[in-house]
Short mmCIF file of C-alpha atoms and ligand atoms in Angstrom, two decimals:
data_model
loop_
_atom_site.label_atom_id
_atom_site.label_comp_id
_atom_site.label_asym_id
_atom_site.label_seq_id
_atom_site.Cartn_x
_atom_site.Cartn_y
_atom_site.Cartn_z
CA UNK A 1 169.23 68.91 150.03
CA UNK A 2 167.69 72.14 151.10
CA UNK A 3 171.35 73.95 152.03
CA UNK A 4 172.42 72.96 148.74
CA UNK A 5 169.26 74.29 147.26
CA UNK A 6 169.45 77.45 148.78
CA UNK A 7 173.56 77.47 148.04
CA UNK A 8 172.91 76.56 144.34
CA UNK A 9 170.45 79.99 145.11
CA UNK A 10 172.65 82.06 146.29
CA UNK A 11 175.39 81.35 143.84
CA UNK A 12 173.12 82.14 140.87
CA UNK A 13 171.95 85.19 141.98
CA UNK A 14 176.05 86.51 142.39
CA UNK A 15 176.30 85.43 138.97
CA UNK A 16 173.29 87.30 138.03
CA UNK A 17 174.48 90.03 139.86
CA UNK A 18 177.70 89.87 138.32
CA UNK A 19 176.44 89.51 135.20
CA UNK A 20 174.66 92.64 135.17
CA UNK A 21 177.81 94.56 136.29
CA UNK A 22 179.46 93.26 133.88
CA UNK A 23 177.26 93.96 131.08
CA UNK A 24 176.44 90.36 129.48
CA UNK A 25 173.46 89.80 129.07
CA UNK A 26 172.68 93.10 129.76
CA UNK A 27 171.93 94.95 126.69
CA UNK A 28 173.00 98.60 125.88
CA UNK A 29 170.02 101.13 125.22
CA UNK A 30 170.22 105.18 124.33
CA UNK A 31 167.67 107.39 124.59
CA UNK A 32 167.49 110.28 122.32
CA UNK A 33 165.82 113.43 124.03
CA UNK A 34 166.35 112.20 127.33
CA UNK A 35 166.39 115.06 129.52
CA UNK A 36 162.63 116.09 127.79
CA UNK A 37 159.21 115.86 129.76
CA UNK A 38 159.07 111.74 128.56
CA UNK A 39 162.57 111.64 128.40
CA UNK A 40 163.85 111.77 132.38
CA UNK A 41 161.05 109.24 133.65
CA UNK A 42 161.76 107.04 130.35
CA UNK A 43 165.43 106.83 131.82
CA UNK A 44 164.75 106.52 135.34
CA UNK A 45 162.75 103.67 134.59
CA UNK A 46 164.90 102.07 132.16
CA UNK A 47 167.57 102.46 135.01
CA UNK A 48 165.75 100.03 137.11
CA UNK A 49 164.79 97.44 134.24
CA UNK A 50 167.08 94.38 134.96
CA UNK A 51 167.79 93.65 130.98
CA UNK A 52 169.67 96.78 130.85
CA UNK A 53 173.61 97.19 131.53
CA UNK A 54 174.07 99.77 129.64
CA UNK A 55 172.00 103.58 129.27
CA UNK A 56 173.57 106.18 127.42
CA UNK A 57 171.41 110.02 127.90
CA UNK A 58 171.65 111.86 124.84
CA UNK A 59 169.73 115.28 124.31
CA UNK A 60 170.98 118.97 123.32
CA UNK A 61 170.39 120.51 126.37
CA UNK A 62 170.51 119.59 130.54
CA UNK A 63 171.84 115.80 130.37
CA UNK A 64 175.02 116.14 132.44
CA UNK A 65 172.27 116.86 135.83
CA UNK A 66 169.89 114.31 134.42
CA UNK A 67 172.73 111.90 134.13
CA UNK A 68 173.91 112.74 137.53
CA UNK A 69 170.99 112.22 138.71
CA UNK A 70 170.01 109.14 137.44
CA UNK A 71 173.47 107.39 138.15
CA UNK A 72 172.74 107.60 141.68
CA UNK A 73 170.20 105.02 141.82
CA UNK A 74 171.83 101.51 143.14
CA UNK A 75 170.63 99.68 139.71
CA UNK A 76 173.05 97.51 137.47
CA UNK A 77 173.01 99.30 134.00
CA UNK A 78 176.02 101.95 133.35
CA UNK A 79 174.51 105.26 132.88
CA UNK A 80 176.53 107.78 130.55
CA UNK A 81 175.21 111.70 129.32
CA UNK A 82 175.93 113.07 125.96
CA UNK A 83 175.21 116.27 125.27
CA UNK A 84 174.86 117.95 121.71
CA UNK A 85 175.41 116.65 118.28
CA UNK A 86 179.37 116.37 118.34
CA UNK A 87 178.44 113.78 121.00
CA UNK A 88 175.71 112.07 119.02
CA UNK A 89 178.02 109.60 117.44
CA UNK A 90 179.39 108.12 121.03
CA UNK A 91 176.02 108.03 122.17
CA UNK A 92 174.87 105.69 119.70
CA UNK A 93 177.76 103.23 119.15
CA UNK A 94 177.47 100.12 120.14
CA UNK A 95 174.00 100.28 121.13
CA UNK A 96 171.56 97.98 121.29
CA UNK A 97 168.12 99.34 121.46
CA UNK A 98 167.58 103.51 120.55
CA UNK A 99 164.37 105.05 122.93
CA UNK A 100 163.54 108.22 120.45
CA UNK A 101 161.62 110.75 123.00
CA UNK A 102 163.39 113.63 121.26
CA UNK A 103 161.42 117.17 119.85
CA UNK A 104 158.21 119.16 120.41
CA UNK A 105 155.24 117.83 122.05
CA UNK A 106 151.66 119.68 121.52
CA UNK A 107 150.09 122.61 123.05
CA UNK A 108 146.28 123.03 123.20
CA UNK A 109 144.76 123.56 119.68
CA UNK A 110 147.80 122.02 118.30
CA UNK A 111 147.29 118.08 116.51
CA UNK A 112 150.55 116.22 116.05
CA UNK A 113 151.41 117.27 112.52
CA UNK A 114 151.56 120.61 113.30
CA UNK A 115 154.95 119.79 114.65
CA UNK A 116 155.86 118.13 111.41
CA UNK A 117 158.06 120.82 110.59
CA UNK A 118 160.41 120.70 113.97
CA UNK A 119 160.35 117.41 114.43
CA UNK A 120 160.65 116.01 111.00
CA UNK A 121 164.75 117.56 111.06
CA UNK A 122 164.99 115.73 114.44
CA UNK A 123 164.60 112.62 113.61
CA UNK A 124 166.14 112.79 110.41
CA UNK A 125 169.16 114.01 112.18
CA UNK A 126 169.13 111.51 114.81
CA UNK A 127 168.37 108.68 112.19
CA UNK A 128 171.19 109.69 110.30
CA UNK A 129 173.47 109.05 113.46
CA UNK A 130 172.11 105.94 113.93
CA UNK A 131 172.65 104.59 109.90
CA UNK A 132 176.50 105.56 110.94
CA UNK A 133 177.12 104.19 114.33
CA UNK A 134 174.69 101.33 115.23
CA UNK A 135 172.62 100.07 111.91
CA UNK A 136 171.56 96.96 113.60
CA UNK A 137 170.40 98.52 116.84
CA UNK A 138 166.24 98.44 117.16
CA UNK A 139 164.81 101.87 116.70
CA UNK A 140 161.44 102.83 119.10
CA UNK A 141 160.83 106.07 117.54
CA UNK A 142 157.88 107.81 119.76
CA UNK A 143 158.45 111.16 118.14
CA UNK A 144 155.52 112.68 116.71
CA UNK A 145 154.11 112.82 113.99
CA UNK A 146 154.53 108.97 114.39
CA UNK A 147 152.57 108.51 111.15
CA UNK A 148 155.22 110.65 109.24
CA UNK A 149 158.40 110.15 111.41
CA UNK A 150 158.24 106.55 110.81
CA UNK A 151 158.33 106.94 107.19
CA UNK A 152 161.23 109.52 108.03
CA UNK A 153 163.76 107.08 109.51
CA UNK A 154 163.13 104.47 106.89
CA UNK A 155 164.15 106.54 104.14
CA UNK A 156 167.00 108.12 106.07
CA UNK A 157 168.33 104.75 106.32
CA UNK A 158 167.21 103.40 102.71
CA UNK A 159 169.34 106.61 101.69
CA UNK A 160 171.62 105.47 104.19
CA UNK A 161 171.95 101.63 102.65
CA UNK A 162 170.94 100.35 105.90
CA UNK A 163 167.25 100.01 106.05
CA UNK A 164 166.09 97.10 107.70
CA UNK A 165 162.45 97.41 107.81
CA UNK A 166 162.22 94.76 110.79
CA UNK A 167 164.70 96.75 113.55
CA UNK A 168 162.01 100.43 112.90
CA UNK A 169 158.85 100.34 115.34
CA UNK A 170 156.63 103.23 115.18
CA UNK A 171 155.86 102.97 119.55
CA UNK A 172 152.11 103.01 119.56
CA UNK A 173 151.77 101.27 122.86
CA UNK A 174 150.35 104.10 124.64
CA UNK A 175 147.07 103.76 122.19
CA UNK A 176 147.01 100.16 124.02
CA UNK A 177 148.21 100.91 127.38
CA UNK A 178 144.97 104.03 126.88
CA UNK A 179 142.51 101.35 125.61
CA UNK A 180 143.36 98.70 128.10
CA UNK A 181 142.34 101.32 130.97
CA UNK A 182 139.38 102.65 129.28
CA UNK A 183 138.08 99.37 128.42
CA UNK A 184 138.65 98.32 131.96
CA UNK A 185 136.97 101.20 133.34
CA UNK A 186 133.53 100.07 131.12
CA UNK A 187 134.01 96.45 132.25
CA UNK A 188 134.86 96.83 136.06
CA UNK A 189 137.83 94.85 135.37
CA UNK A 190 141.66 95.14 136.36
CA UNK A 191 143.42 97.13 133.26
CA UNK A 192 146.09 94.27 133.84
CA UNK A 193 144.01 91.73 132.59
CA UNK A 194 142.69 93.32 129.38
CA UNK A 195 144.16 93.31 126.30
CA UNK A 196 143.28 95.07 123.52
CA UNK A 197 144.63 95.49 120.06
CA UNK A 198 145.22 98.99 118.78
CA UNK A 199 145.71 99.18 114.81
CA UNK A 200 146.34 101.44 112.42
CA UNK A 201 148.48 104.75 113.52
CA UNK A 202 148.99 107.22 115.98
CA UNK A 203 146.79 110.20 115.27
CA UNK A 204 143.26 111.07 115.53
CA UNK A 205 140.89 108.30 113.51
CA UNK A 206 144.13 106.51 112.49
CA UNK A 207 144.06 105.07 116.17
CA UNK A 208 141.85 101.81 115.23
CA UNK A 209 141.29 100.14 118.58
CA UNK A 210 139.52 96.69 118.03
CA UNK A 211 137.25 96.22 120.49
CA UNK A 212 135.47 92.84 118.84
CA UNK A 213 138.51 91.37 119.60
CA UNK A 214 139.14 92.42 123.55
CA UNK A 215 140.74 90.06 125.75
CA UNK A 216 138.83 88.53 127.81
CA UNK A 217 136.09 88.35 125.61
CA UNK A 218 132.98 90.95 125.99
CA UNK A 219 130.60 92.51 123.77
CA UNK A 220 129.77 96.24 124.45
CA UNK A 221 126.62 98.41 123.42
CA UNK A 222 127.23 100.39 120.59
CA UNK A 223 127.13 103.76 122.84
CA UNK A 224 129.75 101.90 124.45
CA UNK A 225 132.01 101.59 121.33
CA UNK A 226 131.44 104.95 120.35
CA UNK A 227 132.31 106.60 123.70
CA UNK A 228 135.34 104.15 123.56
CA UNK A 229 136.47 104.52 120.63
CA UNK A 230 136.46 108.16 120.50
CA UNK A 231 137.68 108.29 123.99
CA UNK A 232 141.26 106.33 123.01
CA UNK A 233 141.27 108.29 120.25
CA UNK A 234 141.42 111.66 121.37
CA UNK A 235 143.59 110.52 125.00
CA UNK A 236 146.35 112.69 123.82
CA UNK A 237 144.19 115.46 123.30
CA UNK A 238 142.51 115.40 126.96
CA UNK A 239 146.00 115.27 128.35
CA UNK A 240 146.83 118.02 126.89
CA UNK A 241 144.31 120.08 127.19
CA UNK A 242 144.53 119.17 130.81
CA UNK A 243 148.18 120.33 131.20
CA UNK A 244 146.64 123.48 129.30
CA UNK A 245 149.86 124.70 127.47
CA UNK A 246 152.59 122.60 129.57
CA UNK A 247 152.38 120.16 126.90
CA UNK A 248 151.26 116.39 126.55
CA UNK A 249 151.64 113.01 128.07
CA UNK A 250 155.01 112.18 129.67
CA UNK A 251 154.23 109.99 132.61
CA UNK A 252 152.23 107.52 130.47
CA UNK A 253 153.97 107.84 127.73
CA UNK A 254 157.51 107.09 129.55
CA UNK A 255 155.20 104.09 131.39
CA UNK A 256 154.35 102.84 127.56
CA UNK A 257 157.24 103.51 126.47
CA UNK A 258 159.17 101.34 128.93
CA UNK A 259 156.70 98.50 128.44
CA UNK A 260 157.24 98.17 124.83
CA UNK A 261 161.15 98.69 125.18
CA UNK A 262 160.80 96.14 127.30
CA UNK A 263 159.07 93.95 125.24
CA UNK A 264 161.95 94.40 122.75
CA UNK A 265 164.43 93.25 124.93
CA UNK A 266 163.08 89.95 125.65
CA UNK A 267 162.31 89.91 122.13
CA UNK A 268 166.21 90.62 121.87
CA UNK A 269 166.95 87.72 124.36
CA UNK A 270 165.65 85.28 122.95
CA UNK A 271 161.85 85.28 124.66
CA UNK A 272 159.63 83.48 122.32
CA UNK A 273 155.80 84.66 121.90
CA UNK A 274 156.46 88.52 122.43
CA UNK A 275 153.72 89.94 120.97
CA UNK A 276 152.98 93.95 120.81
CA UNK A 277 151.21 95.99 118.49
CA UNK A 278 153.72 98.97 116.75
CA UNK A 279 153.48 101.00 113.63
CA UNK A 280 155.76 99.25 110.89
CA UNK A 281 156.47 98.49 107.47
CA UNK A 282 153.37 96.56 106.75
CA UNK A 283 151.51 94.22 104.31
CA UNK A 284 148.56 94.02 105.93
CA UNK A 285 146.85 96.94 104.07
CA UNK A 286 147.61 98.10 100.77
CA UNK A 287 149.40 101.41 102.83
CA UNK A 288 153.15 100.74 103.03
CA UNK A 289 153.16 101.32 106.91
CA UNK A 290 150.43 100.23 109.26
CA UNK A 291 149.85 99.47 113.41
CA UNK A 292 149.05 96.29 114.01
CA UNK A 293 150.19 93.42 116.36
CA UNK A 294 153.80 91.91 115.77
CA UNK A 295 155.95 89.41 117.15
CA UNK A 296 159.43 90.52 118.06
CA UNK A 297 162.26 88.50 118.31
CA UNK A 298 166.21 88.86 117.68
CA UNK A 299 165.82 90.37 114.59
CA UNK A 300 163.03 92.74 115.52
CA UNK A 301 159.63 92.48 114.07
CA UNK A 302 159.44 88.78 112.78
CA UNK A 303 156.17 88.63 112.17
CA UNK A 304 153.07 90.90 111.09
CA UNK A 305 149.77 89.23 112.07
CA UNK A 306 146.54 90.28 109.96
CA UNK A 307 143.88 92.26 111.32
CA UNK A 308 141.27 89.10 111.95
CA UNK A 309 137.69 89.84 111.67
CA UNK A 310 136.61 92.93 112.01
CA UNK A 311 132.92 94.40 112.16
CA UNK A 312 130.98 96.66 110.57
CA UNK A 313 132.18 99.72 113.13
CA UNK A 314 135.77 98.68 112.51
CA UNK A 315 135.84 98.51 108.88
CA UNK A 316 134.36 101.86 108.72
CA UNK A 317 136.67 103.15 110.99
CA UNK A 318 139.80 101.45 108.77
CA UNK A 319 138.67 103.18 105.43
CA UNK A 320 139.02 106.52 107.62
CA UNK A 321 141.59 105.81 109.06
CA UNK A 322 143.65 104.37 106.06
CA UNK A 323 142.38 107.76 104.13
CA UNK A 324 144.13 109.73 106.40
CA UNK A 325 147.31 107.54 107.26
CA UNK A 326 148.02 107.42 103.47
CA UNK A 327 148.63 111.66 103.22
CA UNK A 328 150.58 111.30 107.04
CA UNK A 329 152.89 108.73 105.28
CA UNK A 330 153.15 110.35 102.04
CA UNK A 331 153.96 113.43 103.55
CA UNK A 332 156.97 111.66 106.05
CA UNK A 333 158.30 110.57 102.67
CA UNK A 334 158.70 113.06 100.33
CA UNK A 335 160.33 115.26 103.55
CA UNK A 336 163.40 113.30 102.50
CA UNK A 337 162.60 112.79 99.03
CA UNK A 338 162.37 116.20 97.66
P1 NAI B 1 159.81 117.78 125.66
O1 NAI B 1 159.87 119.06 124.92
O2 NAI B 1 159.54 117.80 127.10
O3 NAI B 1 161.17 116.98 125.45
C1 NAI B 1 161.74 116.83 124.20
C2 NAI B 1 163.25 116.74 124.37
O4 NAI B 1 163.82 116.58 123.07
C3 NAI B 1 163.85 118.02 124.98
O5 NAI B 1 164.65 117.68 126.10
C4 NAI B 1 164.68 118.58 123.85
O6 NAI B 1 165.86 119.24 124.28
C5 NAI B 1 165.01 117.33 123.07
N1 NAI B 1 165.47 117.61 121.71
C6 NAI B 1 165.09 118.59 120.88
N2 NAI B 1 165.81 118.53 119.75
C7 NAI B 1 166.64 117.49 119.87
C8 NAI B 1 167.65 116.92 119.03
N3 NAI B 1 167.93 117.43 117.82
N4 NAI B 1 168.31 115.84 119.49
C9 NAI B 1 168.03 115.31 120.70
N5 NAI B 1 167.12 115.81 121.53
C10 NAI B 1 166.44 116.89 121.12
O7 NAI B 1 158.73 116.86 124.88
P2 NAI B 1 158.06 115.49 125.40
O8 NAI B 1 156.81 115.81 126.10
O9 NAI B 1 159.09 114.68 126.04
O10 NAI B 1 157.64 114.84 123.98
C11 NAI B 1 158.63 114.40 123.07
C12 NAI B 1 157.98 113.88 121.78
O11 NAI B 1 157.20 112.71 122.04
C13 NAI B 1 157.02 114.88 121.14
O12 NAI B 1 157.21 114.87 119.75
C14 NAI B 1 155.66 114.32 121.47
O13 NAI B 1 154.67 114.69 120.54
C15 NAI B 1 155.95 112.84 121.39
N6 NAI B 1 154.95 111.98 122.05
C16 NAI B 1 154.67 110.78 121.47
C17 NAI B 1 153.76 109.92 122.02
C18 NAI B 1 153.49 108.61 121.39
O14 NAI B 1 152.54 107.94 121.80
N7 NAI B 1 154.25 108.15 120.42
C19 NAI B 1 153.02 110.29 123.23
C20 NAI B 1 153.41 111.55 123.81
C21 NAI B 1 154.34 112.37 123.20
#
């Protein structure tokens, strides 16, 4: 019995291995600004992530040496460069899952809707490629001004007929993946095995992070939730004032962004209780779009869970913060609209 364990083993993992190579059930994923500061860790690491049999580089400038680059490593998924918008469209098609990393990040002094104006074209541009060539891929759109580029895309592709709001996630994971280390830090715990939920948006006091509702459960003095709270808020901001003037978070941020891709995929394949917080269309506030925790599955977000019970801190924190989203997403909107 054990040899035929261990040759029932061994013949899985060929199929596995063959299964990978040959692209099923490997899915196909493009990243959009993939030769940028986030971009080239984002694709090395989607290189090594086993769901993967496909990665197409797309960016305006420096993919061909990226591409080379990143082909080299002995990984399953395909990796193809594109480079410039005449090469948009074969970048896209077919694809399964678009990684948008593409435009400006901040400089010191700088908050993310001062680079509204650049990256607001961006991602229309780029959404419009993806209403022609792969309408029912999932969108992770990290681009900033999340708040506003999120509204962006959707009415590209309501333009576009082919808005579905359930394939567009606003990526707010590094608000979590910020908050679970922070919140670790207070406890003396392992990040891995905190969990906090992040609502709300991705700028400034629209990053809500709930800390009555931590995982595992703990109460913290309310010095503690102010130096918390403030502290996940403003993350971006110390990184970049850190990198004073070479811009913002990349490492992280291609770290977070991997998890939630991630995330998506098993979502994709079929994984049931995948459960992330994102920026989407929303219910859960009277504000069309909203971060809170969803569950993914194969059709993308297919479920929005309510905020539970917040207290006194966090509702004053959600007025602010819902104050502030409502002009971000207002503003996203009538970019197209006008
Ligand atoms: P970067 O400047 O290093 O890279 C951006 C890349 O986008 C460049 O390679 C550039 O050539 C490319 N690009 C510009 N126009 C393009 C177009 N039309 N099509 C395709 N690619 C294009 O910037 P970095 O640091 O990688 O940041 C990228 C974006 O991510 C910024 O907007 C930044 O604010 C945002 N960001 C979002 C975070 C989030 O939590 N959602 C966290 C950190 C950054």
């Amino acid at each position: 019995p054990t040899d035929n364990l261990q040759m029932e083993g061994s013949s899985n993992l060929k199929r596995e291995n063959c299964r990978a190579k040959g692209g099923s059930p490997g899915f196909k994923v493009a990243i959009l600004g993939a030769a940028g500061g986030i971009g080239q860790p984002l694709a090395m690491l989607m290189k090594m992530n086993p769901l993967v049999s496909v990665l197409h580089l797309y960016d305006v400038v420096n993919t061909p040496g990226v591409t080379a680059d990143i082909s080299h490593m002995d990984t399953g998924a395909v990796v193809r460069g594109f480079l410039g918008q005449q090469q948009l469209g074969d970048a896209l098609t077919g694809m399964d899952l678009v990684i948008i990393p593409a435009g400006v990040p901040r400089k010191p002094g700088m908050t993310r809707d001062d680079l509204f104006n650049i990256n607001a074209g961006i991602v229309r541009t780029l959404c419009e490629g993806i209403s022609k060539c792969c309408p029912k891929a999932i969108v992770n759109l990290i681009s900033n001004p999340v708040n506003s580029t999120v509204p962006i895309a959707a009415e590209v592709f309501k333009n576009a007929n082919t808005y579905d709001p359930r394939l567009l996630l606003g990526v707010t994971m590094l608000d979590v993946v910020r908050a679970n280390t922070f919140v670790a830090e207070v406890l003396g715990l392992d990040p891995r095995d905190v969990d906090v939920p992040v609502v709300g948006g991705h700028a400034g006091v629209t990053i809500l992070p709930l800390l009555s509702q931590v995982k595992p459960p703990c109460s913290f003095t309310q010095e503690e939730t102010e130096y918390l709270t403030s502290r996940i808020q403003n993350g971006g901001t110390e990184v970049v004032e850190a990198k004073a003037g070479a811009g913002s978070a990349t490492l992280s941020m291609a770290y977070a962004a991997v998890k939630f891709a991630d995330a998506c995929l098993h979502a994709l394949r079929g994984d049931a209780g995948v459960v992330q917080c994102a920026f989407v269309s929303s219910q859960v506030t009277e504000l069309p779009f909203f971060a809170s925790r969803v569950r993914l599955g194969r059709n993308g977000v297919e479920e929005i869970y309510p905020l539970g019970p917040l207290n006194e801190y966090e509702r004053v924190g959600l007025e602010k913060a819902k104050k502030e989203l409502a002009g971000s997403i207002e503003k996203g909107v009538s970019f197209i609209r006008k």
